[in-house]
Short mmCIF file of C-alpha atoms in Angstrom, two decimals:
data_model
loop_
_atom_site.label_atom_id
_atom_site.label_comp_id
_atom_site.label_asym_id
_atom_site.label_seq_id
_atom_site.Cartn_x
_atom_site.Cartn_y
_atom_site.Cartn_z
CA MET O 1 2.60 15.86 -5.63
CA SER O 2 3.95 12.32 -5.79
CA ILE O 3 4.88 10.14 -2.84
CA ALA O 4 7.92 7.96 -2.59
CA VAL O 5 8.24 5.28 0.03
CA ASN O 6 11.59 3.61 0.71
CA LEU O 7 11.29 0.25 2.37
CA ARG O 8 14.42 -1.56 3.59
CA TYR O 9 13.88 -5.25 3.94
CA LYS O 10 16.41 -7.03 6.21
CA GLY O 11 16.77 -10.75 6.76
CA GLU O 12 19.41 -13.40 7.18
CA ASN O 13 21.20 -15.73 4.77
CA GLY O 14 20.08 -13.90 1.68
CA ALA O 15 16.39 -13.90 2.63
CA ALA O 16 15.72 -10.31 1.51
CA LYS O 17 17.15 -10.98 -1.93
CA LYS O 18 15.19 -14.22 -2.23
CA PHE O 19 12.01 -12.25 -1.25
CA ALA O 20 12.61 -9.69 -3.99
CA GLU O 21 13.33 -12.43 -6.50
CA GLU O 22 10.09 -14.23 -5.65
CA MET O 23 8.14 -11.00 -5.82
CA ILE O 24 9.45 -10.53 -9.36
CA SER O 25 9.16 -14.18 -10.55
CA SER O 26 5.61 -14.54 -9.16
CA GLY O 27 4.45 -11.61 -11.29
CA THR O 28 3.44 -9.57 -8.19
CA VAL O 29 5.89 -6.75 -9.02
CA GLN O 30 4.54 -6.41 -12.56
CA LYS O 31 0.95 -6.33 -11.31
CA ILE O 32 1.84 -3.56 -8.85
CA ARG O 33 3.61 -1.62 -11.60
CA GLU O 34 0.41 -1.85 -13.64
CA GLU O 35 -1.76 -0.42 -10.87
CA ALA O 36 -3.28 2.99 -11.49
CA GLY O 37 -1.08 5.67 -9.91
CA ASN O 38 2.10 3.60 -9.57
CA LEU O 39 5.12 5.51 -10.78
CA ARG O 40 7.98 3.20 -9.72
CA TYR O 41 8.43 -0.11 -7.98
CA GLU O 42 12.08 -1.24 -7.94
CA TYR O 43 14.37 -3.32 -5.74
CA TYR O 44 18.02 -2.48 -5.08
CA THR O 45 20.73 -4.31 -3.11
CA SER O 46 23.10 -2.62 -0.72
CA PHE O 47 26.87 -2.60 -1.25
CA ASP O 48 27.33 -2.05 2.48
CA ASP O 49 24.87 -4.63 3.77
CA PRO O 50 24.16 -7.67 1.56
CA GLU O 51 21.38 -8.72 3.89
CA THR O 52 19.31 -5.60 3.11
CA VAL O 53 17.25 -4.90 0.00
CA LEU O 54 15.83 -1.44 -0.74
CA LEU O 55 12.42 -1.06 -2.38
CA ILE O 56 11.69 2.33 -3.95
CA ASP O 57 7.93 2.57 -4.21
CA CYS O 58 6.46 5.74 -5.81
CA TRP O 59 2.83 6.72 -6.32
CA GLU O 60 0.99 9.69 -7.81
CA ASN O 61 -0.92 10.41 -4.56
CA GLN O 62 -2.22 8.99 -1.33
CA GLU O 63 -5.39 7.72 -2.95
CA ALA O 64 -3.28 5.47 -5.23
CA ILE O 65 -1.40 4.11 -2.23
CA ASP O 66 -4.70 3.48 -0.35
CA VAL O 67 -6.05 1.46 -3.34
CA HIS O 68 -2.82 -0.49 -3.53
CA HIS O 69 -2.96 -1.26 0.22
CA ALA O 70 -6.51 -2.62 -0.23
CA SER O 71 -5.45 -4.79 -3.24
CA PRO O 72 -4.88 -8.59 -3.23
CA MET O 73 -1.14 -7.95 -3.80
CA MET O 74 -0.81 -6.85 -0.18
CA ALA O 75 -1.76 -10.35 1.07
CA LYS O 76 0.88 -11.84 -1.21
CA ILE O 77 3.50 -9.37 0.01
CA ALA O 78 2.65 -10.10 3.65
CA GLU O 79 2.79 -13.84 2.99
CA LEU O 80 6.28 -13.54 1.48
CA ARG O 81 7.56 -11.25 4.25
CA GLU O 82 6.59 -13.95 6.76
CA LYS O 83 8.02 -16.72 4.61
CA TYR O 84 11.42 -15.03 4.56
CA ASP O 85 11.17 -13.64 8.12
CA LEU O 86 11.91 -10.08 6.99
CA HIS O 87 12.00 -6.94 9.14
CA MET O 88 11.49 -3.47 7.70
CA THR O 89 12.20 0.17 8.07
CA VAL O 90 10.22 2.71 6.13
CA GLU O 91 10.86 6.29 5.03
CA ARG O 92 8.28 8.42 3.19
CA PHE O 93 8.97 11.45 0.99
CA THR O 94 6.83 13.85 -1.01
CA SER O 95 8.02 15.52 -4.19
CA ASP O 96 8.84 19.16 -4.71
CA ALA O 97 10.10 20.77 -7.88
CA LEU O 98 13.85 20.80 -8.15
CA PRO O 99 15.03 24.31 -7.19
CA GLU O 100 16.65 26.31 -9.96
CA GLN O 101 19.94 26.62 -8.00
CA ASP O 102 20.21 22.81 -7.84
CA GLN O 103 19.91 22.35 -11.64
CA SER O 104 23.65 22.99 -12.11
CA PHE O 105 24.46 19.84 -10.08
CA ILE O 106 22.49 17.57 -12.41
CA ARG O 107 24.41 16.00 -15.32
CA LYS O 108 22.01 15.12 -18.04
#
């Protein structure tokens, strides 16, 4: 069972976007993507709120998340959150198989 964590970063004057850009340009995102158990690590911008950036962060299991949280990348992430004065909301989801009756709604 995989775990997806949606983190919404909110700032002012484009701070959330600058944070995501620095995470990418510093190589931190690539290092996280290369961690054992990482399935997805992607930033998205909101059409409704340009001051918010969504991070979709997916892991194979809780153990992979725990290893990630103990990694040096977390210090870099915390440093950049402070630098850009970001505030966050977090939602956590676990995966289930897609029910058969929902398959007809998926266009492949």
